[in-house]
């Protein structure tokens, strides 16, 4: 592919340096062989007698378990039982497993609209650093990464790539069973926003949707993580969306432990420009989360690769949309999986020449292995078989020959208001171009208050600025969706422009997200005023305003910097890079990608 060649060419120097570094780290066998006696004794002190014998002689592989388990996240609660399952599987495969460390895992669903959301994006880099700490003891021959949601999987992957010489297997936990239909949940939220129902009715609907252990069933960042990681060959084939608590889920977890013990290619060798493009294409073909326009850029940088928003846009232009999963349709992730899921998508994209087949994976060489689906045979042993070549439900999943749309639905917009991304896969064609007066807000709460006062019932471009990483950590703005959706339903022309995030849950609303330069860095949004006519045009890729902003002074208000832990992240806000460069604090990975 042309895009793949372009990434490889621009990354030649940084990729070469990265490979030299990880290959040097891996050529001398287990690093614990060089540990001093006291160092090694500390690492073995809590092991059983047999484990000590095997590890001090380096006759068995020692596998690190890095877990994001906590009880508060439904998606991560199943991980409580994984260490004991994995330790037994590793032992049976001839190795030893140790829980090397835990990483934080916060829930964006709980923190929506709250101060805690201002820590969310930065938590990705904290997870990466925590992963590095877990692996820094030089005790391990391989690793198992336990994570599902939002910033956790990208953070685990960035951290693991710093130890790219280690074979590393990502182990999913699976989605919760389906609750009430997502469409019903969305309608209930809009009825609450309109004042037609009260809090009790809204809470009942939410509890019926988020109801048990497992990942939330809509196609946000968490489930996008799982699909992308599988398409990159870092999960076992077909394993991403098997429900928790099932025999198949347990069998896949056991097998992940065996793979990490018996060995696979090092993660730094697996994640190359071809693997990266495969992940982007799978994301685009399924209408996945816009958060990955930042996460995948940061992941690429951790592997010495330079991925850009232009690469996303060019790949989106040639990648057909094969799925309709909420918020891009009515179906949830379980219906997608039942219709054929990831194996069907990968098979279609491989046959169309849109994914690279010649890649390393944890399952062996070749992405063709990921056309297969797992099952338990009559003896309850884990096996794989070719997935069906036709969709089991073409309202949810379609072949390339009958795609829902000819492109992947990610647009990059440029113009007088900066650069932004828009997810148009669920935006009706008649709403993809909006020209209207701006209503400018510096806080999402101010927008919602104006909505409640009835001030916004007109054609508007709602501008929610000072929501970028430098300003307040770039929170997600999902609470805007019901109000904006209601304005659209009442016949108004509506669009959103923000330097904040919405994950992809913007749904039917044309939303220019991650606008950069952000307002807090003096970007054009900081000079915008109420009444300026803004044009949001995803057809031509323009984001413009009808006035010359250069003669205005930027407006940069003060933000809350203390409370709910915000004071601990001041250094992150000062150091963070641009959204189109991954919104990362790791300038050492990509030193040219921070603000001037």
Tab-separated table of C-alpha atoms in Angstrom, residues 227-591:
chain	number	residue	atom	x	y	z
A	227	UNK	CA	-10.926	-5.027	17.547
A	228	UNK	CA	-7.815	-3.014	16.641
A	229	UNK	CA	-5.521	-5.086	18.866
A	230	UNK	CA	-6.874	-8.293	17.336
A	231	UNK	CA	-6.388	-6.909	13.815
A	232	UNK	CA	-2.803	-6.100	14.786
A	233	UNK	CA	-2.248	-9.734	15.752
A	234	UNK	CA	-1.826	-9.135	19.487
A	235	UNK	CA	-4.931	-11.056	20.629
A	236	UNK	CA	-5.668	-14.667	19.863
A	237	UNK	CA	-7.777	-14.981	16.684
A	238	UNK	CA	-11.478	-14.402	17.279
A	239	UNK	CA	-11.039	-13.801	21.006
A	240	UNK	CA	-12.005	-10.168	21.475
A	241	UNK	CA	-15.779	-10.432	21.920
A	242	UNK	CA	-16.366	-13.735	23.706
A	243	UNK	CA	-18.451	-13.010	26.815
A	244	UNK	CA	-16.954	-13.286	30.324
A	245	UNK	CA	-17.782	-16.317	32.425
A	246	UNK	CA	-18.117	-18.708	29.492
A	247	UNK	CA	-16.132	-21.905	28.983
A	248	UNK	CA	-14.797	-20.570	25.681
A	249	UNK	CA	-13.570	-17.407	27.392
A	250	UNK	CA	-11.707	-19.471	29.987
A	251	UNK	CA	-10.197	-21.732	27.312
A	252	UNK	CA	-8.929	-18.699	25.386
A	253	UNK	CA	-7.398	-17.259	28.546
A	254	UNK	CA	-5.612	-20.542	29.227
A	255	UNK	CA	-4.289	-20.620	25.684
A	256	UNK	CA	-3.000	-17.061	25.968
A	257	UNK	CA	-0.884	-18.192	28.893
A	258	UNK	CA	0.505	-21.075	26.853
A	259	UNK	CA	1.383	-18.805	23.929
A	260	UNK	CA	3.231	-16.366	26.194
A	261	UNK	CA	5.175	-19.281	27.699
A	262	UNK	CA	6.041	-21.196	24.563
A	263	UNK	CA	6.992	-18.006	22.786
A	264	UNK	CA	5.902	-15.823	19.893
A	265	UNK	CA	7.589	-12.993	18.036
A	266	UNK	CA	8.645	-10.050	20.224
A	267	UNK	CA	6.017	-7.337	20.330
A	268	UNK	CA	8.398	-4.734	18.907
A	269	UNK	CA	8.909	-6.912	15.833
A	270	UNK	CA	5.169	-7.577	15.434
A	271	UNK	CA	4.179	-3.901	15.578
A	272	UNK	CA	5.595	-2.494	12.341
A	273	UNK	CA	4.194	-0.206	9.641
A	274	UNK	CA	2.142	-3.040	8.085
A	275	UNK	CA	0.616	-4.058	11.412
A	276	UNK	CA	-0.139	-0.432	12.156
A	277	UNK	CA	-1.939	0.062	8.842
A	278	UNK	CA	-3.904	-3.147	9.459
A	279	UNK	CA	-5.112	-1.713	12.759
A	280	UNK	CA	-6.125	1.605	11.194
A	281	UNK	CA	-7.957	-0.109	8.316
A	282	UNK	CA	-9.879	-2.379	10.704
A	283	UNK	CA	-10.851	0.651	12.787
A	284	UNK	CA	-12.086	2.529	9.717
A	285	UNK	CA	-13.947	-0.448	8.241
A	286	UNK	CA	-15.954	-0.770	11.460
A	287	UNK	CA	-16.589	2.902	12.260
A	288	UNK	CA	-14.494	2.802	15.436
A	289	UNK	CA	-13.624	5.455	17.984
A	290	UNK	CA	-12.069	8.780	16.969
A	291	UNK	CA	-9.885	8.532	20.089
A	292	UNK	CA	-7.668	6.233	18.049
A	293	UNK	CA	-6.660	9.114	15.804
A	294	UNK	CA	-4.576	10.038	18.853
A	295	UNK	CA	-3.904	6.650	20.451
A	296	UNK	CA	-2.602	4.934	17.325
A	297	UNK	CA	-0.350	7.916	16.576
A	298	UNK	CA	1.131	7.628	20.081
A	299	UNK	CA	1.448	3.840	19.801
A	300	UNK	CA	3.213	4.203	16.467
A	301	UNK	CA	5.693	6.673	17.958
A	302	UNK	CA	6.493	4.190	20.735
A	303	UNK	CA	7.556	1.706	18.017
A	304	UNK	CA	9.625	4.274	16.128
A	305	UNK	CA	6.925	4.907	13.516
A	306	UNK	CA	5.450	8.221	12.355
A	307	UNK	CA	1.709	7.948	11.705
A	308	UNK	CA	-0.237	11.086	10.752
A	309	UNK	CA	-3.831	12.219	10.413
A	310	UNK	CA	-3.259	12.424	6.661
A	311	UNK	CA	-2.605	8.673	6.725
A	312	UNK	CA	-5.954	8.159	8.457
A	313	UNK	CA	-7.719	10.317	5.882
A	314	UNK	CA	-6.114	8.576	2.899
A	315	UNK	CA	-6.855	5.110	4.269
A	316	UNK	CA	-10.417	6.141	5.110
A	317	UNK	CA	-10.985	7.216	1.514
A	318	UNK	CA	-10.384	3.661	0.239
A	319	UNK	CA	-11.697	1.569	3.153
A	320	UNK	CA	-15.381	0.587	2.893
A	321	UNK	CA	-17.608	0.661	5.965
A	322	UNK	CA	-18.611	-2.944	6.711
A	323	UNK	CA	-20.513	-2.593	9.979
A	324	UNK	CA	-23.374	-0.776	11.650
A	325	UNK	CA	-22.716	-0.922	15.401
A	326	UNK	CA	-24.119	1.616	17.859
A	327	UNK	CA	-23.615	4.604	17.795
A	328	UNK	CA	-23.274	4.067	14.022
A	329	UNK	CA	-26.310	1.770	13.909
A	330	UNK	CA	-28.752	-0.078	16.141
A	331	UNK	CA	-26.742	-3.267	16.836
A	332	UNK	CA	-24.436	-3.806	19.790
A	333	UNK	CA	-21.060	-5.539	19.880
A	334	UNK	CA	-22.599	-8.930	20.720
A	335	UNK	CA	-24.754	-8.775	17.594
A	336	UNK	CA	-21.682	-7.863	15.570
A	337	UNK	CA	-19.807	-10.851	16.985
A	338	UNK	CA	-22.747	-13.182	16.314
A	339	UNK	CA	-22.983	-11.936	12.719
A	340	UNK	CA	-19.396	-12.984	12.014
A	341	UNK	CA	-17.394	-10.417	13.925
A	342	UNK	CA	-13.699	-9.768	13.585
A	343	UNK	CA	-12.826	-12.929	11.569
A	344	UNK	CA	-15.364	-11.979	8.889
A	345	UNK	CA	-14.124	-8.372	8.732
A	346	UNK	CA	-10.480	-9.421	8.462
A	347	UNK	CA	-11.262	-12.012	5.803
A	348	UNK	CA	-13.149	-9.465	3.697
A	349	UNK	CA	-10.416	-6.857	4.004
A	350	UNK	CA	-7.679	-9.360	3.183
A	351	UNK	CA	-9.533	-10.550	0.078
A	352	UNK	CA	-9.988	-6.934	-1.029
A	353	UNK	CA	-6.255	-6.260	-0.669
A	354	UNK	CA	-6.861	-3.704	2.075
A	355	UNK	CA	-4.857	-5.426	4.827
A	356	UNK	CA	-1.335	-6.801	4.835
A	357	UNK	CA	-1.356	-10.610	5.105
A	358	UNK	CA	2.435	-10.930	5.511
A	359	UNK	CA	2.755	-9.938	9.159
A	360	UNK	CA	3.880	-11.563	12.367
A	361	UNK	CA	1.220	-12.231	14.998
A	362	UNK	CA	1.145	-13.889	18.396
A	363	UNK	CA	-0.529	-16.847	16.662
A	364	UNK	CA	2.272	-17.218	14.106
A	365	UNK	CA	3.132	-15.702	10.766
A	366	UNK	CA	0.335	-14.452	8.549
A	367	UNK	CA	-2.843	-12.491	9.251
A	368	UNK	CA	-4.807	-15.219	7.456
A	369	UNK	CA	-4.942	-17.056	10.792
A	370	UNK	CA	-7.313	-14.321	11.970
A	371	UNK	CA	-9.989	-15.401	9.498
A	372	UNK	CA	-10.645	-18.325	11.844
A	373	UNK	CA	-12.997	-18.405	14.817
A	374	UNK	CA	-12.430	-20.292	18.086
A	375	UNK	CA	-14.735	-23.024	19.374
A	376	UNK	CA	-14.750	-25.927	21.841
A	377	UNK	CA	-14.908	-29.394	20.304
A	378	UNK	CA	-16.800	-32.357	21.697
A	379	UNK	CA	-14.036	-32.883	24.276
A	380	UNK	CA	-14.197	-29.212	25.295
A	381	UNK	CA	-10.788	-28.574	23.768
A	382	UNK	CA	-10.050	-25.237	22.148
A	383	UNK	CA	-9.903	-25.344	18.357
A	384	UNK	CA	-10.168	-22.913	15.449
A	385	UNK	CA	-12.157	-23.281	12.248
A	386	UNK	CA	-12.719	-21.045	9.222
A	387	UNK	CA	-15.320	-18.399	9.955
A	388	UNK	CA	-18.396	-18.310	7.708
A	389	UNK	CA	-17.759	-16.461	4.472
A	390	UNK	CA	-21.182	-14.824	4.511
A	391	UNK	CA	-22.584	-12.504	7.134
A	392	UNK	CA	-25.139	-14.007	9.481
A	393	UNK	CA	-26.887	-10.612	9.661
A	394	UNK	CA	-26.383	-8.139	6.841
A	395	UNK	CA	-28.102	-5.357	8.791
A	396	UNK	CA	-25.044	-5.416	11.067
A	397	UNK	CA	-22.174	-6.780	8.983
A	398	UNK	CA	-21.653	-6.797	5.230
A	399	UNK	CA	-19.031	-7.867	2.700
A	400	UNK	CA	-16.894	-5.400	0.778
A	401	UNK	CA	-19.056	-6.003	-2.297
A	402	UNK	CA	-22.138	-4.686	-0.460
A	403	UNK	CA	-20.637	-2.240	2.019
A	404	UNK	CA	-22.716	0.249	3.984
A	405	UNK	CA	-20.548	3.073	2.608
A	406	UNK	CA	-17.618	3.264	0.189
A	407	UNK	CA	-15.313	4.849	2.752
A	408	UNK	CA	-14.419	4.516	6.413
A	409	UNK	CA	-16.043	7.696	7.589
A	410	UNK	CA	-13.085	9.533	9.156
A	411	UNK	CA	-12.531	12.994	7.695
A	412	UNK	CA	-9.717	15.424	8.420
A	413	UNK	CA	-10.884	19.048	8.268
A	414	UNK	CA	-8.558	22.023	7.716
A	415	UNK	CA	-9.147	25.739	7.524
A	416	UNK	CA	-9.266	28.998	9.395
A	417	UNK	CA	-10.223	27.301	12.656
A	418	UNK	CA	-7.344	24.824	12.574
A	419	UNK	CA	-7.299	21.089	11.965
A	420	UNK	CA	-9.827	18.576	13.280
A	421	UNK	CA	-11.180	15.082	12.717
A	422	UNK	CA	-14.797	14.133	12.116
A	423	UNK	CA	-16.488	10.762	12.215
A	424	UNK	CA	-19.150	10.833	9.515
A	425	UNK	CA	-20.030	7.140	9.364
A	426	UNK	CA	-23.248	7.785	11.296
A	427	UNK	CA	-23.942	11.322	10.038
A	428	UNK	CA	-26.646	11.538	7.379
A	429	UNK	CA	-25.409	13.052	4.086
A	430	UNK	CA	-27.730	16.041	4.440
A	431	UNK	CA	-26.056	16.957	7.762
A	432	UNK	CA	-22.450	16.733	6.650
A	433	UNK	CA	-22.214	20.415	5.664
A	434	UNK	CA	-23.391	23.016	8.175
A	435	UNK	CA	-23.002	26.795	7.946
A	436	UNK	CA	-24.402	28.691	10.913
A	437	UNK	CA	-23.598	31.332	13.545
A	438	UNK	CA	-21.294	30.200	16.319
A	439	UNK	CA	-22.336	29.951	19.945
A	440	UNK	CA	-19.090	29.880	21.867
A	441	UNK	CA	-18.664	28.284	25.294
A	442	UNK	CA	-15.601	27.692	27.443
A	443	UNK	CA	-17.230	24.906	29.442
A	444	UNK	CA	-19.707	22.168	28.550
A	445	UNK	CA	-21.732	23.047	31.641
A	446	UNK	CA	-22.331	26.540	30.254
A	447	UNK	CA	-23.616	25.034	27.008
A	448	UNK	CA	-26.006	22.723	28.864
A	449	UNK	CA	-27.250	25.603	31.022
A	450	UNK	CA	-27.954	27.670	27.896
A	451	UNK	CA	-29.791	24.693	26.424
A	452	UNK	CA	-31.906	24.331	29.552
A	453	UNK	CA	-32.781	28.041	29.320
A	454	UNK	CA	-34.050	27.487	25.770
A	455	UNK	CA	-31.432	29.758	24.188
A	456	UNK	CA	-30.122	27.339	21.563
A	457	UNK	CA	-33.190	26.443	19.510
A	458	UNK	CA	-31.864	27.753	16.198
A	459	UNK	CA	-29.312	26.858	13.563
A	460	UNK	CA	-25.975	26.916	15.393
A	461	UNK	CA	-22.421	25.708	15.375
A	462	UNK	CA	-21.793	24.982	19.044
A	463	UNK	CA	-18.160	25.726	19.849
A	464	UNK	CA	-16.901	24.185	23.094
A	465	UNK	CA	-13.331	25.417	23.407
A	466	UNK	CA	-10.590	25.228	26.026
A	467	UNK	CA	-11.183	21.481	26.270
A	468	UNK	CA	-7.808	20.452	24.825
A	469	UNK	CA	-5.054	18.579	26.634
A	470	UNK	CA	-3.199	21.735	27.658
A	471	UNK	CA	-6.311	23.414	29.009
A	472	UNK	CA	-7.928	20.751	31.157
A	473	UNK	CA	-6.704	17.344	29.984
A	474	UNK	CA	-9.072	17.001	26.987
A	475	UNK	CA	-12.169	15.477	28.602
A	476	UNK	CA	-14.778	13.623	26.598
A	477	UNK	CA	-17.948	15.633	26.086
A	478	UNK	CA	-20.596	12.919	25.798
A	479	UNK	CA	-23.079	14.883	27.894
A	480	UNK	CA	-23.535	17.221	24.930
A	481	UNK	CA	-24.887	14.469	22.682
A	482	UNK	CA	-28.521	14.257	23.890
A	483	UNK	CA	-28.997	18.045	23.766
A	484	UNK	CA	-27.412	18.427	20.323
A	485	UNK	CA	-29.389	15.444	19.056
A	486	UNK	CA	-32.625	16.973	20.301
A	487	UNK	CA	-31.860	20.248	18.492
A	488	UNK	CA	-31.325	18.292	15.283
A	489	UNK	CA	-34.550	16.341	15.771
A	490	UNK	CA	-36.425	19.620	15.984
A	491	UNK	CA	-35.223	20.604	12.538
A	492	UNK	CA	-32.276	22.863	13.302
A	493	UNK	CA	-28.974	22.803	11.438
A	494	UNK	CA	-26.466	21.854	14.124
A	495	UNK	CA	-22.747	21.107	14.294
A	496	UNK	CA	-20.143	20.914	17.043
A	497	UNK	CA	-16.587	22.245	16.954
A	498	UNK	CA	-14.317	21.499	19.893
A	499	UNK	CA	-10.728	20.949	20.907
A	500	UNK	CA	-12.068	18.267	23.248
A	501	UNK	CA	-13.046	14.643	22.593
A	502	UNK	CA	-16.236	12.668	22.040
A	503	UNK	CA	-14.826	9.190	21.317
A	504	UNK	CA	-17.168	8.599	18.401
A	505	UNK	CA	-20.283	8.841	20.537
A	506	UNK	CA	-21.159	12.035	18.648
A	507	UNK	CA	-23.372	9.698	16.606
A	508	UNK	CA	-25.574	11.584	14.149
A	509	UNK	CA	-24.114	14.996	15.044
A	510	UNK	CA	-21.473	16.451	12.679
A	511	UNK	CA	-18.672	17.060	15.176
A	512	UNK	CA	-15.241	18.496	14.382
A	513	UNK	CA	-13.158	17.055	17.213
A	514	UNK	CA	-9.608	17.348	18.575
A	515	UNK	CA	-9.272	20.778	16.946
A	516	UNK	CA	-5.626	21.831	16.892
A	517	UNK	CA	-3.915	24.142	17.698
A	518	UNK	CA	-6.116	24.079	20.764
A	519	UNK	CA	-7.541	27.272	22.238
A	520	UNK	CA	-5.276	27.162	25.298
A	521	UNK	CA	-2.253	27.222	22.986
A	522	UNK	CA	-3.577	30.376	21.283
A	523	UNK	CA	-5.270	28.493	18.453
A	524	UNK	CA	-7.975	30.096	16.279
A	525	UNK	CA	-10.796	28.891	18.539
A	526	UNK	CA	-9.506	31.263	21.242
A	527	UNK	CA	-10.349	34.217	18.967
A	528	UNK	CA	-13.826	33.119	17.952
A	529	UNK	CA	-16.899	35.062	19.119
A	530	UNK	CA	-20.635	34.497	19.256
A	531	UNK	CA	-22.214	35.235	15.890
A	532	UNK	CA	-19.175	34.499	13.729
A	533	UNK	CA	-20.419	32.348	10.871
A	534	UNK	CA	-18.675	28.981	10.873
A	535	UNK	CA	-18.725	26.432	8.070
A	536	UNK	CA	-18.202	22.772	8.957
A	537	UNK	CA	-17.866	20.928	5.650
A	538	UNK	CA	-16.918	17.257	5.812
A	539	UNK	CA	-17.498	16.851	2.067
A	540	UNK	CA	-14.637	19.178	1.083
A	541	UNK	CA	-12.712	18.815	4.346
A	542	UNK	CA	-12.982	22.465	5.393
A	543	UNK	CA	-13.392	24.123	8.795
A	544	UNK	CA	-13.719	27.859	8.191
A	545	UNK	CA	-15.018	31.106	9.656
A	546	UNK	CA	-16.205	34.202	7.801
A	547	UNK	CA	-13.936	36.704	9.587
A	548	UNK	CA	-10.199	37.331	9.862
A	549	UNK	CA	-9.289	36.124	13.338
A	550	UNK	CA	-5.681	37.280	13.206
A	551	UNK	CA	-6.568	40.802	14.384
A	552	UNK	CA	-8.248	39.581	17.573
A	553	UNK	CA	-6.612	38.840	20.881
A	554	UNK	CA	-6.931	35.232	22.112
A	555	UNK	CA	-9.241	34.583	25.058
A	556	UNK	CA	-7.677	32.132	27.490
A	557	UNK	CA	-9.623	31.818	30.756
A	558	UNK	CA	-8.327	30.307	33.946
A	559	UNK	CA	-9.156	26.665	34.563
A	560	UNK	CA	-9.533	24.784	37.791
A	561	UNK	CA	-6.162	23.259	38.569
A	562	UNK	CA	-6.857	21.667	41.948
A	563	UNK	CA	-9.288	19.124	43.303
A	564	UNK	CA	-9.993	15.535	42.247
A	565	UNK	CA	-6.255	15.076	41.746
A	566	UNK	CA	-5.887	17.728	39.043
A	567	UNK	CA	-3.008	19.395	40.874
A	568	UNK	CA	-0.923	16.231	40.409
A	569	UNK	CA	-1.136	16.542	36.620
A	570	UNK	CA	0.104	20.100	36.163
A	571	UNK	CA	3.343	18.855	34.600
A	572	UNK	CA	1.333	16.805	32.100
A	573	UNK	CA	-0.704	19.839	31.019
A	574	UNK	CA	2.470	21.861	30.535
A	575	UNK	CA	4.287	19.167	28.577
A	576	UNK	CA	1.592	17.502	26.481
A	577	UNK	CA	1.908	17.459	22.700
A	578	UNK	CA	-0.632	18.205	20.004
A	579	UNK	CA	-3.616	15.898	19.424
A	580	UNK	CA	-2.471	15.180	15.867
A	581	UNK	CA	0.829	14.001	17.348
A	582	UNK	CA	-0.824	11.686	19.860
A	583	UNK	CA	-1.477	14.133	22.723
A	584	UNK	CA	1.389	12.497	24.584
A	585	UNK	CA	3.725	13.720	27.308
A	586	UNK	CA	6.490	11.473	26.002
A	587	UNK	CA	8.464	13.971	23.955
A	588	UNK	CA	11.489	11.647	24.141
A	589	UNK	CA	9.594	9.235	21.883
A	590	UNK	CA	8.742	11.952	19.350
A	591	UNK	CA	10.725	15.076	20.311
